[in-house]
Structures are given as C-alpha cells and as structure tokens.
Amino acid sequence: MQRYLSVLFVALIAMTGCTPNIQNNEEVIETEPTINGLSENERMTIWDEYIRAQDRARLEITRSLKILDPNDPKYADMRNEFDHDLYSRQFGERETLIKLKQDEYEREVAEKFGLTHEQLTEIGNEGTRKEWPFPPEPEGLWN
C-alpha cells in the first residue's frame, strides 16, 4: 500500500509538471550562534569573568569601608536623630565606590577579551537572560 501511494504521488507530480526539490542536508551541522565572532561557550567564559570582577570589586570595597551601623550596641553612645541619615549616606557612598571599582574591573575584562564596554554589557545581559550559571560567591560578599 505504501509503495502504491509513493508511485501515485510521483505520478501526480509528473502530471502537474512539478519537479520535487529534494535536498540532502547531511552536511549541514547545527552550530551555536556567534555574536561579535564569539561562540556561546566563549561568551559564557567572559560572563564568568565579568561576574567575578563585579563580585571582587564589591568584596574589596565592603572589606575596606565598613559602615557604622547605628543599631550596633557598641555605638550606643553615638546614637541621635542623625544616625539614620549617617547610615544612609555611608551606604550610598560605599555603593558609589563599589560601582566605580566594578567599572574599573569590567574595563579590564573587556580589554582582556578585546571587547568594547557595550559588547561586554551585551554579554552580561545575555547571561542574565539565558540564566547562565553564576560562579560561586566569595565568602563575605554581602556583609
């Protein structure tokens, strides 16, 4: 029956004047997309270094610039109505310094791989969007 249907199909094609276009796609190999000439594996390696650079910057600044916590008992004698403002200001200043240090380290990563800042940011966004695995967080990163 299947053979009969195949013959019938070929006959119908011949009658209508259509020539089947059969292509052999055996040579087509599925490859991962490249962006800026980089494979996905290469971009994942860059993503890993990009995240490690951000973490390193945060850790360095956090360790070197401790914030006075107005709720800490050892600062009890210093408490007054300005404590919250002081804490907020210190926190904001520390975050600004972290961002500056992250920018510095991100430039180093971009230079290492011959990328522009925009290309590195694009890889960072891709890693977030595709939920690439994060490297392990360094101890004390969020203290």
Coordinates of C-alpha atoms in Angstrom, one line a residue:
M1 CA 0.0 0.0 0.0
Q2 CA 2.8 2.4 0.9
R3 CA 4.6 1.6 -2.3
Y4 CA 1.3 2.3 -4.3
L5 CA 0.9 5.7 -2.6
S6 CA 4.5 6.6 -3.4
V7 CA 4.0 5.7 -7.0
L8 CA 0.8 7.7 -7.1
F9 CA 2.5 10.7 -5.5
V10 CA 5.3 10.7 -8.1
A11 CA 2.7 10.3 -10.9
L12 CA 0.7 13.3 -9.7
I13 CA 3.9 15.4 -9.5
A14 CA 4.8 14.4 -13.1
M15 CA 1.3 15.2 -14.4
T16 CA 1.3 18.7 -12.9
G17 CA 4.8 19.4 -14.2
C18 CA 6.3 20.0 -10.8
T19 CA 9.7 18.8 -10.1
P20 CA 10.3 17.9 -6.5
N21 CA 13.2 19.8 -5.0
I22 CA 14.9 17.3 -2.7
Q23 CA 18.0 18.5 -0.9
N24 CA 20.5 16.4 1.0
N25 CA 21.1 18.3 4.2
E26 CA 23.5 15.8 5.7
E27 CA 26.4 18.3 5.5
V28 CA 24.5 20.9 7.5
I29 CA 25.8 20.9 11.0
E30 CA 23.9 22.6 13.8
T31 CA 26.3 25.2 15.2
E32 CA 25.8 27.6 18.1
P33 CA 25.2 31.2 17.2
T34 CA 28.2 33.6 17.3
I35 CA 27.9 37.1 18.4
N36 CA 30.8 39.5 17.7
G37 CA 32.7 36.4 16.4
L38 CA 32.4 34.7 19.8
S39 CA 30.7 31.3 20.3
E40 CA 28.3 30.8 23.2
N41 CA 30.9 28.9 25.1
E42 CA 33.4 31.8 24.8
R43 CA 30.7 34.3 25.8
M44 CA 29.9 32.1 28.9
T45 CA 33.6 32.2 29.8
I46 CA 33.5 36.0 29.5
W47 CA 30.3 36.1 31.6
D48 CA 32.0 34.2 34.3
E49 CA 34.9 36.6 34.5
Y50 CA 32.5 39.6 34.2
I51 CA 30.6 38.4 37.3
R52 CA 33.8 37.5 39.2
A53 CA 35.1 41.1 38.5
Q54 CA 31.9 42.6 39.9
D55 CA 32.0 40.4 43.0
R56 CA 35.7 41.2 43.5
A57 CA 35.0 44.9 43.4
R58 CA 32.1 44.6 45.9
L59 CA 34.2 42.5 48.3
E60 CA 37.2 44.8 48.2
I61 CA 35.2 47.9 48.9
T62 CA 33.0 46.3 51.5
R63 CA 36.0 45.0 53.4
S64 CA 37.9 48.3 53.3
L65 CA 35.0 50.6 54.0
K66 CA 32.9 49.4 56.9
I67 CA 29.6 51.2 57.6
L68 CA 28.8 52.3 61.2
D69 CA 25.6 50.7 62.0
P70 CA 23.6 52.9 64.4
N71 CA 21.8 49.8 65.8
D72 CA 25.1 48.2 66.8
P73 CA 25.4 48.3 70.6
K74 CA 29.0 49.4 70.5
Y75 CA 27.8 52.7 69.0
A76 CA 25.0 53.2 71.6
D77 CA 26.6 56.4 73.0
M78 CA 26.7 57.9 69.5
R79 CA 23.0 57.5 68.7
N80 CA 21.0 60.5 67.9
E81 CA 18.4 61.7 65.4
F82 CA 21.0 61.9 62.6
D83 CA 22.1 58.2 62.9
H84 CA 19.8 57.0 60.2
D85 CA 20.9 59.8 57.8
L86 CA 24.6 58.9 58.6
Y87 CA 24.0 55.2 57.9
S88 CA 22.1 56.0 54.6
R89 CA 24.8 58.4 53.5
Q90 CA 27.6 55.9 54.3
F91 CA 25.8 53.1 52.5
G92 CA 25.2 55.4 49.4
E93 CA 28.9 56.4 49.3
R94 CA 30.0 52.8 49.6
E95 CA 27.7 51.7 46.8
T96 CA 29.1 54.6 44.6
L97 CA 32.7 53.4 45.3
I98 CA 31.7 49.8 44.5
K99 CA 30.3 50.9 41.2
L100 CA 33.4 52.8 40.3
K101 CA 35.6 49.7 41.2
Q102 CA 33.3 47.4 39.2
D103 CA 33.6 49.7 36.2
E104 CA 37.4 49.5 36.6
Y105 CA 37.4 45.8 36.7
E106 CA 34.9 45.5 33.9
R107 CA 37.2 47.6 31.7
E108 CA 40.0 45.1 32.5
V109 CA 37.8 42.2 31.4
A110 CA 36.7 43.9 28.2
E111 CA 40.4 44.7 27.4
K112 CA 41.4 41.1 28.1
F113 CA 38.9 39.8 25.5
G114 CA 39.2 42.7 23.1
L115 CA 35.7 43.9 23.6
T116 CA 34.1 47.3 23.9
H117 CA 32.1 48.2 27.1
E118 CA 28.9 47.8 25.1
Q119 CA 29.8 44.3 23.9
L120 CA 30.7 43.2 27.5
T121 CA 27.4 44.7 28.7
E122 CA 25.6 42.8 25.9
I123 CA 27.2 39.5 27.1
G124 CA 26.2 40.3 30.6
N125 CA 22.6 40.9 29.6
E126 CA 22.7 37.6 27.5
G127 CA 24.0 35.7 30.6
T128 CA 21.2 37.1 32.7
R129 CA 18.5 36.5 30.1
K130 CA 19.7 32.9 29.4
E131 CA 20.3 32.3 33.1
W132 CA 23.8 31.1 32.7
P133 CA 25.3 29.7 35.9
F134 CA 26.9 32.2 38.3
P135 CA 30.3 31.5 39.7
P136 CA 30.4 30.7 43.4
E137 CA 30.1 33.8 45.5
P138 CA 33.1 34.8 47.5
E139 CA 32.8 34.5 51.3
G140 CA 31.6 37.7 52.9
L141 CA 30.3 39.2 49.6
W142 CA 27.1 40.7 51.1
N143 CA 28.4 41.6 54.6

